Every structure is written in structure tokens, then in C-alpha cells.
Amino acid sequence: MAPSLQPAPRISMVAGETSGDLLAGLLLDGLQAQWPGVAGQGIGGPQMQRRGFTAWWPSERLAVHGYSVELLRRLWGIVQIRKQLRRRLLADPPQVFIGVDAPDFNLGLEFDLRAGGIKTVHFVCPSIWAWRAERIEKIKRSADHVLCIFPFEPALLARHGIAATYVGHPLANVIPMQPDREAARARLGMAPGDEVLAILPGSRSAEVDYIAAPFLRAAALLRQARPALRMVIPAVPALRARIEQVVRECGMAEAVQVVEGQSHTVLAACDCTLIASGTATLEAALFKRPMVIGYHMHPISWRLMRRKQLQPWVGLPNILCGEFVVPELIQDAATPEALAAAVTQWLDAPTQSPDTLAVLEQRFTALHETLRRDTPRLAADAIQKILAA
């Protein structure tokens, strides 16, 4: 991408949680190729700060689980952050505001900023095709433009008069088409012939509270049947101590390796992953790894979410493939016994049903090719056009 001759625009960004920080960091790569020196300010995490972004608040301050009881516990602090940020941006306006995911926080903020004359971009279309379809009107009022990571989304938004651009999924370029399993295992101190299970209990504190224990109890059952099974958890740094505590409480301290970060290395190394529903499931699919998707939340949150669910699937790989290509065990179904049994089927597949693994790899490879675009360049080009309009 040839750098623009125009001076770097003043931008503000808000990214919530680990996944949003990753996406925003990749977007900054494209913006900095277009405008060397652009950095931005607002709410962000370590990936953004590594690229020069000034974080007035860290991304994890916006991380919540569910949208009822857990949200209410932290609602006051989040509302105050948004009020302070709104005042700050309206008093000293950027040329463009980019809200990265976190729609509950960003769409309301974008509405106010747009009303104040600031151009607004929302990066990652809220999953109105999966649940909460009523959000479409809020998107229309809030965003001048939406950057979409799935190819079917721009046409859906266009039907409602919302300008949008498909930019591909940034992770599809970060993750290699053919991951090097042996190199990843070497980095983790594992042998090429080891049988490896990756356990990913989520990147939010409340997810760990609800999901880690059932996952670890399932791991204990698997360990009984497969004593040589290597198990590894890539822990978000802020949650490592909590995860290690749950590992100890479940009596798995000697059996489970906990590493800080390195989720991509762990997914590349594994034979199968037991994984919480979320962006990480798409990462696992791009690594072409079989998985068992599990999730558990507060019962009130679960009842509210189910009422707004539009599709039979929860996990992104199943949603994007349009069928249950991998098992989902959600809420009451996510028992340690059921989780362990589902993982066992994948671990046994190389000898008992190798064709199933081959078909899954083909589906995930096709998905990877569909999502693979030059996301940083396409996103930066779209933002440049918005600024020039």
C-alpha cells in the first residue's frame, strides 16, 4: 500500500476485550501503512498500545459476560467511562471514530458522536443474523460505515440502507493455511507423537468462573482414560492466576500445562480443543482443528439470550458452515461427562473415523479461503474514502 500524501488523520478507537484488541491492532497496521505516524487514542489493549495507541482506559474494563446479572454488577463503571469518553471526544473531536466490536458500548457512543458531527465507523458487524435482529436500526442510526468480516453481511446491511464493506477476517491472514504442528509442539516442550488437548475456557473473568471448572473436570475424566494425554491451557495474562487456581481445585495441577498467552501456538499444537464459544472457535477452525464447543453462563443470562437467538447454532464454525460440523454443548448440556465423551470421539477419530477428520479439514480450509483478504488494506481504503467524502 502506497502511503497517502495527506497528513495522518486524528482517529479515536474503542476496542473491548482481547479479541477486539487483536482486531484493532491489525486495523492499525493498515492505517499506519496508509498514514505513517497515525496511532489513535481511546480505549484499547496491549496489541493496540504496541502500535503506538494511547489507551485512556484498558480494553478489559469493558469485558463483561452475558447481559443481565453480570452486566449489572459492572454497569455503573462502564456507563461512567462512556460518559467521560463522550465528553472528551466531543470537546476535542477526532476526524473519525472507529468502534471495534463491543456493540453494547460502541453503538450508543457512535450515535452521540455522529450527532456531534464526527464520522463513525463500526468494525465488525454485530451478529444480527444470529441474534438480536432489532439492532439493525441502532446500527443505521449510529454508523456512517460498517466494516464487515463475513462476506454475506454487506448485502444484508444494504437492504436496510447501511453502507458497508467486506474486508475479510483479519485472523484469516494471521493464521497460516497449513499450520506447523511439530514446530508449535516444540515451542511448548511436547514431542511430535504426543496426543494433545488444548483447553480454552474463555478470555473473560466470568467465563472462567462458569466454564473452567466443567472443562477441567472433563479433562480429569479424559486423563483417567488416557494417562498419556497432554493438556495445555493458554491463559489470558490477567486471568492466569484464576485459571491456575481452578486447575488446582480440580486436582489437575500435575496434568495440565498452563501457559501465558500463546493461544495460536497451542491451537497449532493440539489434536483437538475443548473450547468456549466465541472468537476463539473461529481461530480453531482456521487452524483446521476439531473441537468441542462448550459454554455456560448465569441462568438468567441464558434464558434472555435464548429468546433472541435466531439460529440453531452458537459456535461460529457451525454458523458459518450452516450445520453442526462440530459438537456444541451449551448450558445444562455442558456436563463434564458429556464434554469428555465428545472430546474422546475426536481423539479416537484418526483410527476409527479418519474420513470425518478429512471432511472437517476440507470444510475449514474452504472457510479459511473465503475469509482470507488483505483486511488491513481494505479497511484503511474504506476509511480513507469515508474521510474524503
mmCIF file of C-alpha atoms in Angstrom:
data_model
loop_
_atom_site.group_PDB
_atom_site.id
_atom_site.type_symbol
_atom_site.label_atom_id
_atom_site.label_comp_id
_atom_site.label_asym_id
_atom_site.label_seq_id
_atom_site.Cartn_x
_atom_site.Cartn_y
_atom_site.Cartn_z
ATOM 1 C CA MET A 1 0.000 0.000 0.000
ATOM 2 C CA ALA A 2 1.461 3.381 -1.022
ATOM 3 C CA PRO A 3 1.401 5.863 1.864
ATOM 4 C CA SER A 4 -1.047 8.715 1.469
ATOM 5 C CA LEU A 5 0.316 12.169 0.728
ATOM 6 C CA GLN A 6 -2.324 13.600 3.041
ATOM 7 C CA PRO A 7 -1.422 14.183 6.710
ATOM 8 C CA ALA A 8 -2.360 11.429 9.117
ATOM 9 C CA PRO A 9 -5.924 11.862 10.379
ATOM 10 C CA ARG A 10 -6.742 12.134 14.040
ATOM 11 C CA ILE A 11 -8.546 8.947 14.974
ATOM 12 C CA SER A 12 -10.131 7.602 18.102
ATOM 13 C CA MET A 13 -10.879 3.946 18.692
ATOM 14 C CA VAL A 14 -12.586 1.765 21.258
ATOM 15 C CA ALA A 15 -11.880 -1.959 21.383
ATOM 16 C CA GLY A 16 -13.332 -4.165 24.083
ATOM 17 C CA GLU A 17 -11.839 -7.431 25.274
ATOM 18 C CA THR A 18 -8.929 -9.469 23.931
ATOM 19 C CA SER A 19 -10.471 -10.261 20.543
ATOM 20 C CA GLY A 20 -11.312 -6.607 19.857
ATOM 21 C CA ASP A 21 -7.794 -5.546 20.799
ATOM 22 C CA LEU A 22 -6.371 -8.055 18.314
ATOM 23 C CA LEU A 23 -8.662 -6.874 15.507
ATOM 24 C CA ALA A 24 -7.934 -3.221 16.256
ATOM 25 C CA GLY A 25 -4.196 -3.871 16.251
ATOM 26 C CA LEU A 26 -4.413 -5.364 12.768
ATOM 27 C CA LEU A 27 -6.545 -2.425 11.616
ATOM 28 C CA LEU A 28 -3.881 -0.050 12.922
ATOM 29 C CA ASP A 29 -1.335 -1.868 10.750
ATOM 30 C CA GLY A 30 -3.370 -0.924 7.682
ATOM 31 C CA LEU A 31 -3.937 2.640 8.835
ATOM 32 C CA GLN A 32 -0.237 3.108 9.556
ATOM 33 C CA ALA A 33 0.673 1.797 6.108
ATOM 34 C CA GLN A 34 -1.734 4.360 4.652
ATOM 35 C CA TRP A 35 -0.726 7.174 7.019
ATOM 36 C CA PRO A 36 2.656 6.657 8.699
ATOM 37 C CA GLY A 37 2.542 8.060 12.192
ATOM 38 C CA VAL A 38 -1.170 7.580 12.841
ATOM 39 C CA ALA A 39 -1.713 5.974 16.247
ATOM 40 C CA GLY A 40 -5.046 6.902 17.771
ATOM 41 C CA GLN A 41 -6.380 7.184 21.282
ATOM 42 C CA GLY A 42 -9.314 5.951 23.316
ATOM 43 C CA ILE A 43 -9.844 2.501 24.816
ATOM 44 C CA GLY A 44 -7.528 -0.323 23.825
ATOM 45 C CA GLY A 45 -5.334 -3.198 24.882
ATOM 46 C CA PRO A 46 -1.708 -4.339 24.522
ATOM 47 C CA GLN A 47 -1.905 -5.110 20.781
ATOM 48 C CA MET A 48 -3.042 -1.554 20.064
ATOM 49 C CA GLN A 49 -0.600 0.015 22.500
ATOM 50 C CA ARG A 50 2.246 -1.905 20.874
ATOM 51 C CA ARG A 51 1.442 0.080 17.721
ATOM 52 C CA GLY A 52 1.564 3.429 19.486
ATOM 53 C CA PHE A 53 -2.102 3.703 20.513
ATOM 54 C CA THR A 54 -2.783 5.790 23.629
ATOM 55 C CA ALA A 55 -5.193 3.907 25.893
ATOM 56 C CA TRP A 56 -7.053 6.232 28.213
ATOM 57 C CA TRP A 57 -8.689 3.112 29.616
ATOM 58 C CA PRO A 58 -7.672 -0.547 29.074
ATOM 59 C CA SER A 59 -9.882 -2.837 26.977
ATOM 60 C CA GLU A 60 -10.570 -5.212 29.849
ATOM 61 C CA ARG A 61 -12.596 -2.517 31.618
ATOM 62 C CA LEU A 62 -15.345 -3.230 29.052
ATOM 63 C CA ALA A 63 -15.216 -7.029 29.280
ATOM 64 C CA VAL A 64 -18.497 -8.461 30.563
ATOM 65 C CA HIS A 65 -20.188 -11.861 30.417
ATOM 66 C CA GLY A 66 -23.832 -12.089 29.430
ATOM 67 C CA TYR A 67 -26.122 -9.088 29.520
ATOM 68 C CA SER A 68 -28.109 -9.311 32.719
ATOM 69 C CA VAL A 69 -26.822 -10.064 36.212
ATOM 70 C CA GLU A 70 -23.109 -9.900 35.363
ATOM 71 C CA LEU A 71 -23.539 -6.676 33.403
ATOM 72 C CA LEU A 72 -25.499 -5.018 36.196
ATOM 73 C CA ARG A 73 -22.628 -5.636 38.590
ATOM 74 C CA ARG A 74 -20.326 -3.509 36.477
ATOM 75 C CA LEU A 75 -22.787 -1.282 34.672
ATOM 76 C CA TRP A 76 -22.113 1.854 36.700
ATOM 77 C CA GLY A 77 -18.375 1.873 35.953
ATOM 78 C CA ILE A 78 -18.891 1.192 32.244
ATOM 79 C CA VAL A 79 -21.512 3.936 31.938
ATOM 80 C CA GLN A 80 -19.172 6.417 33.616
ATOM 81 C CA ILE A 81 -16.330 5.529 31.247
ATOM 82 C CA ARG A 82 -18.582 6.071 28.247
ATOM 83 C CA LYS A 83 -19.796 9.437 29.567
ATOM 84 C CA GLN A 84 -16.243 10.637 30.174
ATOM 85 C CA LEU A 85 -15.078 9.415 26.772
ATOM 86 C CA ARG A 86 -18.054 11.031 25.012
ATOM 87 C CA ARG A 87 -17.351 14.389 26.664
ATOM 88 C CA ARG A 88 -13.671 14.178 25.828
ATOM 89 C CA LEU A 89 -14.221 13.349 22.152
ATOM 90 C CA LEU A 90 -16.957 15.931 21.605
ATOM 91 C CA ALA A 91 -14.771 18.595 23.221
ATOM 92 C CA ASP A 92 -11.759 17.682 21.049
ATOM 93 C CA PRO A 93 -13.198 15.822 18.037
ATOM 94 C CA PRO A 94 -11.187 13.274 16.054
ATOM 95 C CA GLN A 95 -11.690 13.145 12.287
ATOM 96 C CA VAL A 96 -13.077 9.638 12.590
ATOM 97 C CA PHE A 97 -14.148 7.369 15.411
ATOM 98 C CA ILE A 98 -13.773 3.613 14.937
ATOM 99 C CA GLY A 99 -15.697 1.351 17.268
ATOM 100 C CA VAL A 100 -14.220 -2.146 17.180
ATOM 101 C CA ASP A 101 -16.815 -4.764 18.101
ATOM 102 C CA ALA A 102 -18.223 -4.190 21.670
ATOM 103 C CA PRO A 103 -21.585 -3.095 20.165
ATOM 104 C CA ASP A 104 -23.330 -2.582 23.514
ATOM 105 C CA PHE A 105 -20.752 0.067 24.351
ATOM 106 C CA ASN A 106 -19.813 1.400 20.927
ATOM 107 C CA LEU A 107 -23.105 1.821 19.088
ATOM 108 C CA GLY A 108 -24.531 4.209 21.669
ATOM 109 C CA LEU A 109 -21.293 6.167 21.726
ATOM 110 C CA GLU A 110 -21.186 6.272 17.917
ATOM 111 C CA PHE A 111 -24.749 7.631 17.829
ATOM 112 C CA ASP A 112 -23.796 10.575 20.032
ATOM 113 C CA LEU A 113 -20.526 11.261 18.208
ATOM 114 C CA ARG A 114 -22.217 11.103 14.800
ATOM 115 C CA ALA A 115 -24.847 13.562 16.009
ATOM 116 C CA GLY A 116 -21.960 15.802 17.041
ATOM 117 C CA GLY A 117 -20.531 15.797 13.505
ATOM 118 C CA ILE A 118 -17.860 13.126 13.926
ATOM 119 C CA LYS A 119 -17.648 10.432 11.227
ATOM 120 C CA THR A 120 -18.173 6.983 12.686
ATOM 121 C CA VAL A 121 -17.076 3.539 11.546
ATOM 122 C CA HIS A 122 -18.085 0.292 13.193
ATOM 123 C CA PHE A 123 -15.623 -2.560 12.656
ATOM 124 C CA VAL A 124 -17.260 -5.992 12.900
ATOM 125 C CA CYS A 125 -20.944 -6.097 12.086
ATOM 126 C CA PRO A 126 -22.941 -7.142 15.157
ATOM 127 C CA SER A 127 -24.263 -10.659 14.587
ATOM 128 C CA ILE A 128 -27.783 -9.532 13.723
ATOM 129 C CA TRP A 129 -28.053 -12.642 11.557
ATOM 130 C CA ALA A 130 -27.646 -14.847 14.638
ATOM 131 C CA TRP A 131 -29.491 -12.982 17.382
ATOM 132 C CA ARG A 132 -30.816 -9.542 18.400
ATOM 133 C CA ALA A 133 -32.022 -8.635 14.895
ATOM 134 C CA GLU A 134 -33.551 -5.445 16.322
ATOM 135 C CA ARG A 135 -30.041 -3.984 16.476
ATOM 136 C CA ILE A 136 -30.182 -3.199 12.752
ATOM 137 C CA GLU A 137 -31.943 0.122 13.375
ATOM 138 C CA LYS A 138 -29.407 1.114 16.000
ATOM 139 C CA ILE A 139 -26.567 0.367 13.582
ATOM 140 C CA LYS A 140 -28.272 2.512 10.935
ATOM 141 C CA ARG A 141 -28.518 5.461 13.322
ATOM 142 C CA SER A 142 -25.015 5.084 14.734
ATOM 143 C CA ALA A 143 -22.522 4.196 11.993
ATOM 144 C CA ASP A 144 -21.630 6.047 8.816
ATOM 145 C CA HIS A 145 -19.997 2.847 7.593
ATOM 146 C CA VAL A 146 -19.614 -0.758 8.757
ATOM 147 C CA LEU A 147 -16.528 -2.867 8.088
ATOM 148 C CA CYS A 148 -17.712 -6.475 7.767
ATOM 149 C CA ILE A 149 -15.641 -9.574 8.428
ATOM 150 C CA PHE A 150 -18.062 -12.063 6.841
ATOM 151 C CA PRO A 151 -18.905 -11.933 3.100
ATOM 152 C CA PHE A 152 -22.700 -12.104 3.378
ATOM 153 C CA GLU A 153 -23.024 -9.118 5.726
ATOM 154 C CA PRO A 154 -22.751 -6.098 3.338
ATOM 155 C CA ALA A 155 -25.765 -7.255 1.296
ATOM 156 C CA LEU A 156 -27.769 -7.755 4.489
ATOM 157 C CA LEU A 157 -26.898 -4.263 5.704
ATOM 158 C CA ALA A 158 -27.543 -2.718 2.280
ATOM 159 C CA ARG A 159 -31.142 -3.921 2.433
ATOM 160 C CA HIS A 160 -31.538 -1.599 5.404
ATOM 161 C CA GLY A 161 -29.721 1.343 3.832
ATOM 162 C CA ILE A 162 -26.454 0.875 5.723
ATOM 163 C CA ALA A 163 -23.159 1.415 3.860
ATOM 164 C CA ALA A 164 -20.724 -1.444 4.413
ATOM 165 C CA THR A 165 -17.548 -3.026 3.040
ATOM 166 C CA TYR A 166 -16.436 -6.650 3.271
ATOM 167 C CA VAL A 167 -12.807 -6.605 4.410
ATOM 168 C CA GLY A 168 -12.331 -10.276 5.234
ATOM 169 C CA HIS A 169 -11.491 -11.616 8.640
ATOM 170 C CA PRO A 170 -8.108 -10.365 9.903
ATOM 171 C CA LEU A 171 -7.354 -13.668 11.597
ATOM 172 C CA ALA A 172 -7.512 -15.496 8.260
ATOM 173 C CA ASN A 173 -4.287 -13.760 7.248
ATOM 174 C CA VAL A 174 -2.601 -14.132 10.622
ATOM 175 C CA ILE A 175 -3.182 -17.892 10.790
ATOM 176 C CA PRO A 176 -1.294 -19.919 8.158
ATOM 177 C CA MET A 177 -3.263 -22.072 5.758
ATOM 178 C CA GLN A 178 -1.168 -25.064 6.829
ATOM 179 C CA PRO A 179 -0.146 -24.669 10.498
ATOM 180 C CA ASP A 180 3.125 -26.258 11.586
ATOM 181 C CA ARG A 181 2.049 -28.670 14.320
ATOM 182 C CA GLU A 182 5.524 -30.016 15.082
ATOM 183 C CA ALA A 183 7.095 -26.564 15.435
ATOM 184 C CA ALA A 184 4.292 -25.492 17.777
ATOM 185 C CA ARG A 185 4.771 -28.595 19.893
ATOM 186 C CA ALA A 186 8.498 -27.993 20.091
ATOM 187 C CA ARG A 187 7.848 -24.481 21.423
ATOM 188 C CA LEU A 188 5.636 -25.973 24.131
ATOM 189 C CA GLY A 189 8.102 -28.725 25.026
ATOM 190 C CA MET A 190 5.994 -31.502 23.536
ATOM 191 C CA ALA A 191 7.002 -34.441 21.353
ATOM 192 C CA PRO A 192 5.725 -34.828 17.772
ATOM 193 C CA GLY A 193 3.887 -38.040 18.680
ATOM 194 C CA ASP A 194 2.132 -36.707 21.790
ATOM 195 C CA GLU A 195 -1.654 -36.673 21.924
ATOM 196 C CA VAL A 196 -2.524 -33.070 22.806
ATOM 197 C CA LEU A 197 -5.737 -31.445 24.000
ATOM 198 C CA ALA A 198 -5.998 -27.645 24.066
ATOM 199 C CA ILE A 199 -8.386 -26.278 26.706
ATOM 200 C CA LEU A 200 -9.637 -22.726 26.156
ATOM 201 C CA PRO A 201 -12.128 -21.684 28.872
ATOM 202 C CA GLY A 202 -12.647 -18.118 27.618
ATOM 203 C CA SER A 203 -10.957 -14.732 27.867
ATOM 204 C CA ARG A 204 -13.321 -13.074 30.356
ATOM 205 C CA SER A 205 -13.245 -13.409 34.113
ATOM 206 C CA ALA A 206 -16.871 -14.540 34.387
ATOM 207 C CA GLU A 207 -16.363 -17.089 31.603
ATOM 208 C CA VAL A 208 -13.568 -18.647 33.613
ATOM 209 C CA ASP A 209 -15.827 -18.648 36.674
ATOM 210 C CA TYR A 210 -18.584 -20.525 34.830
ATOM 211 C CA ILE A 211 -16.690 -22.645 32.307
ATOM 212 C CA ALA A 212 -13.234 -23.508 33.618
ATOM 213 C CA ALA A 213 -14.360 -25.977 36.295
ATOM 214 C CA PRO A 214 -16.565 -28.139 33.980
ATOM 215 C CA PHE A 215 -13.779 -28.116 31.393
ATOM 216 C CA LEU A 216 -11.190 -29.188 33.980
ATOM 217 C CA ARG A 217 -13.454 -31.900 35.379
ATOM 218 C CA ALA A 218 -13.900 -33.186 31.833
ATOM 219 C CA ALA A 219 -10.116 -33.114 31.481
ATOM 220 C CA ALA A 220 -9.811 -35.206 34.649
ATOM 221 C CA LEU A 221 -12.128 -37.842 33.155
ATOM 222 C CA LEU A 222 -10.098 -37.854 29.944
ATOM 223 C CA ARG A 223 -6.885 -38.207 31.931
ATOM 224 C CA GLN A 224 -8.232 -41.327 33.630
ATOM 225 C CA ALA A 225 -8.925 -42.970 30.275
ATOM 226 C CA ARG A 226 -5.836 -41.592 28.502
ATOM 227 C CA PRO A 227 -2.975 -41.170 31.023
ATOM 228 C CA ALA A 228 -0.543 -40.016 28.335
ATOM 229 C CA LEU A 229 -2.785 -37.206 27.102
ATOM 230 C CA ARG A 230 -1.016 -33.830 27.181
ATOM 231 C CA MET A 231 -3.305 -30.965 28.157
ATOM 232 C CA VAL A 232 -2.478 -27.284 27.872
ATOM 233 C CA ILE A 233 -4.365 -24.067 28.616
ATOM 234 C CA PRO A 234 -3.313 -20.762 27.001
ATOM 235 C CA ALA A 235 -4.346 -18.291 29.682
ATOM 236 C CA VAL A 236 -5.059 -14.614 29.163
ATOM 237 C CA PRO A 237 -2.360 -12.964 31.336
ATOM 238 C CA ALA A 238 -4.881 -11.190 33.580
ATOM 239 C CA LEU A 239 -6.678 -14.498 34.240
ATOM 240 C CA ARG A 240 -3.736 -16.845 34.600
ATOM 241 C CA ALA A 241 -3.771 -16.895 38.402
ATOM 242 C CA ARG A 242 -7.520 -17.601 38.476
ATOM 243 C CA ILE A 243 -7.186 -20.408 35.915
ATOM 244 C CA GLU A 244 -4.296 -21.966 37.817
ATOM 245 C CA GLN A 245 -6.442 -21.835 40.966
ATOM 246 C CA VAL A 246 -9.252 -23.749 39.216
ATOM 247 C CA VAL A 247 -6.717 -26.256 37.889
ATOM 248 C CA ARG A 248 -5.538 -26.899 41.450
ATOM 249 C CA GLU A 249 -9.083 -27.099 42.809
ATOM 250 C CA CYS A 250 -9.889 -29.785 40.221
ATOM 251 C CA GLY A 251 -6.787 -31.772 41.179
ATOM 252 C CA MET A 252 -5.163 -31.283 37.760
ATOM 253 C CA ALA A 253 -2.075 -29.248 38.667
ATOM 254 C CA GLU A 254 0.277 -32.069 37.680
ATOM 255 C CA ALA A 255 -1.591 -32.916 34.486
ATOM 256 C CA VAL A 256 -2.368 -29.554 32.863
ATOM 257 C CA GLN A 257 0.218 -27.157 31.482
ATOM 258 C CA VAL A 258 -0.855 -23.514 31.805
ATOM 259 C CA VAL A 259 0.961 -21.042 29.563
ATOM 260 C CA GLU A 260 0.543 -17.301 29.358
ATOM 261 C CA GLY A 261 -0.978 -16.212 26.068
ATOM 262 C CA GLN A 262 0.270 -18.287 23.110
ATOM 263 C CA SER A 263 -3.237 -19.359 22.108
ATOM 264 C CA HIS A 264 -2.217 -19.687 18.471
ATOM 265 C CA THR A 265 0.770 -21.855 19.357
ATOM 266 C CA VAL A 266 -1.453 -24.065 21.494
ATOM 267 C CA LEU A 267 -4.114 -24.403 18.791
ATOM 268 C CA ALA A 268 -1.450 -25.222 16.195
ATOM 269 C CA ALA A 269 -0.017 -27.890 18.506
ATOM 270 C CA CYS A 270 -3.207 -29.684 19.516
ATOM 271 C CA ASP A 271 -5.054 -32.682 18.116
ATOM 272 C CA CYS A 272 -8.362 -31.360 19.456
ATOM 273 C CA THR A 273 -9.591 -28.453 21.529
ATOM 274 C CA LEU A 274 -12.219 -28.113 24.231
ATOM 275 C CA ILE A 275 -13.167 -24.508 23.742
ATOM 276 C CA ALA A 276 -15.567 -21.829 24.957
ATOM 277 C CA SER A 277 -17.907 -20.340 22.350
ATOM 278 C CA GLY A 278 -16.573 -17.086 20.928
ATOM 279 C CA THR A 279 -13.960 -15.777 18.512
ATOM 280 C CA ALA A 280 -11.530 -18.483 19.625
ATOM 281 C CA THR A 281 -13.714 -21.119 17.948
ATOM 282 C CA LEU A 282 -13.156 -19.407 14.602
ATOM 283 C CA GLU A 283 -9.412 -19.359 15.315
ATOM 284 C CA ALA A 284 -9.546 -23.096 15.992
ATOM 285 C CA ALA A 285 -11.389 -23.612 12.688
ATOM 286 C CA LEU A 286 -8.735 -21.609 10.827
ATOM 287 C CA PHE A 287 -6.126 -23.869 12.425
ATOM 288 C CA LYS A 288 -8.205 -26.775 10.977
ATOM 289 C CA ARG A 289 -8.550 -28.375 14.401
ATOM 290 C CA PRO A 290 -11.508 -30.490 15.540
ATOM 291 C CA MET A 291 -13.210 -29.027 18.566
ATOM 292 C CA VAL A 292 -15.905 -29.412 21.151
ATOM 293 C CA ILE A 293 -17.612 -26.098 21.875
ATOM 294 C CA GLY A 294 -18.872 -25.647 25.403
ATOM 295 C CA TYR A 295 -20.464 -22.726 27.169
ATOM 296 C CA HIS A 296 -22.172 -21.925 30.438
ATOM 297 C CA MET A 297 -23.449 -18.666 31.870
ATOM 298 C CA HIS A 298 -25.735 -17.359 34.584
ATOM 299 C CA PRO A 299 -29.213 -18.961 34.150
ATOM 300 C CA ILE A 300 -30.946 -15.584 33.767
ATOM 301 C CA SER A 301 -28.495 -14.531 31.058
ATOM 302 C CA TRP A 302 -29.044 -17.840 29.297
ATOM 303 C CA ARG A 303 -32.830 -17.503 29.268
ATOM 304 C CA LEU A 304 -32.614 -13.955 27.918
ATOM 305 C CA MET A 305 -30.134 -14.918 25.212
ATOM 306 C CA ARG A 306 -32.164 -17.903 24.036
ATOM 307 C CA ARG A 307 -35.199 -15.709 23.423
ATOM 308 C CA LYS A 308 -33.210 -13.612 20.946
ATOM 309 C CA GLN A 309 -31.373 -16.471 19.241
ATOM 310 C CA LEU A 310 -32.177 -16.709 15.515
ATOM 311 C CA GLN A 311 -30.170 -19.783 14.524
ATOM 312 C CA PRO A 312 -29.772 -23.279 15.953
ATOM 313 C CA TRP A 313 -26.013 -22.856 16.292
ATOM 314 C CA VAL A 314 -23.951 -20.904 18.813
ATOM 315 C CA GLY A 315 -20.384 -21.567 17.635
ATOM 316 C CA LEU A 316 -19.030 -19.523 14.737
ATOM 317 C CA PRO A 317 -17.710 -22.534 12.769
ATOM 318 C CA ASN A 318 -21.188 -24.068 12.755
ATOM 319 C CA ILE A 319 -22.894 -20.768 11.947
ATOM 320 C CA LEU A 320 -20.580 -20.081 9.020
ATOM 321 C CA CYS A 321 -20.813 -23.639 7.696
ATOM 322 C CA GLY A 322 -24.584 -23.697 8.186
ATOM 323 C CA GLU A 323 -24.627 -27.012 10.042
ATOM 324 C CA PHE A 324 -23.251 -28.763 13.104
ATOM 325 C CA VAL A 325 -19.794 -29.625 11.806
ATOM 326 C CA VAL A 326 -18.529 -29.726 15.414
ATOM 327 C CA PRO A 327 -20.488 -30.518 18.583
ATOM 328 C CA GLU A 328 -21.876 -27.805 20.840
ATOM 329 C CA LEU A 329 -22.657 -28.491 24.492
ATOM 330 C CA ILE A 330 -24.308 -25.420 25.943
ATOM 331 C CA GLN A 331 -25.532 -24.606 29.451
ATOM 332 C CA ASP A 332 -27.047 -27.711 31.149
ATOM 333 C CA ALA A 333 -25.672 -29.946 28.373
ATOM 334 C CA ALA A 334 -22.104 -28.897 29.199
ATOM 335 C CA THR A 335 -21.516 -31.542 31.855
ATOM 336 C CA PRO A 336 -18.009 -32.901 32.415
ATOM 337 C CA GLU A 337 -19.151 -36.342 31.268
ATOM 338 C CA ALA A 338 -20.687 -35.073 28.023
ATOM 339 C CA LEU A 339 -17.720 -32.828 27.274
ATOM 340 C CA ALA A 340 -15.270 -35.677 27.862
ATOM 341 C CA ALA A 341 -17.271 -38.057 25.673
ATOM 342 C CA ALA A 342 -17.380 -35.561 22.803
ATOM 343 C CA VAL A 343 -13.637 -34.917 23.022
ATOM 344 C CA THR A 344 -12.983 -38.668 23.091
ATOM 345 C CA GLN A 345 -14.769 -39.077 19.759
ATOM 346 C CA TRP A 346 -12.396 -36.598 18.128
ATOM 347 C CA LEU A 347 -9.306 -38.101 19.768
ATOM 348 C CA ASP A 348 -10.353 -41.554 18.556
ATOM 349 C CA ALA A 349 -11.162 -40.318 15.048
ATOM 350 C CA PRO A 350 -7.681 -40.833 13.483
ATOM 351 C CA THR A 351 -8.063 -44.587 13.911
ATOM 352 C CA GLN A 352 -11.833 -45.029 13.997
ATOM 353 C CA SER A 353 -13.156 -42.436 11.510
ATOM 354 C CA PRO A 354 -10.312 -40.723 9.606
ATOM 355 C CA ASP A 355 -12.712 -39.670 6.831
ATOM 356 C CA THR A 356 -14.570 -37.489 9.347
ATOM 357 C CA LEU A 357 -11.361 -35.602 10.121
ATOM 358 C CA ALA A 358 -10.564 -35.205 6.419
ATOM 359 C CA VAL A 359 -14.009 -33.784 5.657
ATOM 360 C CA LEU A 360 -13.770 -31.360 8.587
ATOM 361 C CA GLU A 361 -10.359 -30.158 7.411
ATOM 362 C CA GLN A 362 -11.750 -29.579 3.905
ATOM 363 C CA ARG A 363 -14.658 -27.545 5.285
ATOM 364 C CA PHE A 364 -12.372 -25.426 7.436
ATOM 365 C CA THR A 365 -9.903 -24.904 4.566
ATOM 366 C CA ALA A 366 -12.717 -23.654 2.323
ATOM 367 C CA LEU A 367 -13.874 -21.342 5.119
ATOM 368 C CA HIS A 368 -10.320 -20.034 5.527
ATOM 369 C CA GLU A 369 -10.060 -19.233 1.814
ATOM 370 C CA THR A 370 -13.367 -17.356 1.889
ATOM 371 C CA LEU A 371 -12.308 -15.186 4.819
ATOM 372 C CA ARG A 372 -8.765 -14.516 3.615
ATOM 373 C CA ARG A 373 -8.452 -10.974 2.290
ATOM 374 C CA ASP A 374 -5.991 -8.103 2.727
ATOM 375 C CA THR A 375 -8.026 -6.834 5.661
ATOM 376 C CA PRO A 376 -5.744 -4.018 6.868
ATOM 377 C CA ARG A 377 -5.531 -2.510 3.355
ATOM 378 C CA LEU A 378 -9.229 -2.918 2.545
ATOM 379 C CA ALA A 379 -10.252 -1.412 5.886
ATOM 380 C CA ALA A 380 -7.825 1.501 5.533
ATOM 381 C CA ASP A 381 -9.023 2.160 1.961
ATOM 382 C CA ALA A 382 -12.645 2.254 3.170
ATOM 383 C CA ILE A 383 -11.757 4.661 5.982
ATOM 384 C CA GLN A 384 -9.832 6.892 3.576
ATOM 385 C CA LYS A 385 -12.910 7.139 1.326
ATOM 386 C CA ILE A 386 -15.090 7.976 4.328
ATOM 387 C CA LEU A 387 -12.715 10.746 5.347
ATOM 388 C CA ALA A 388 -12.651 12.112 1.791
ATOM 389 C CA ALA A 389 -16.454 12.129 1.425
#
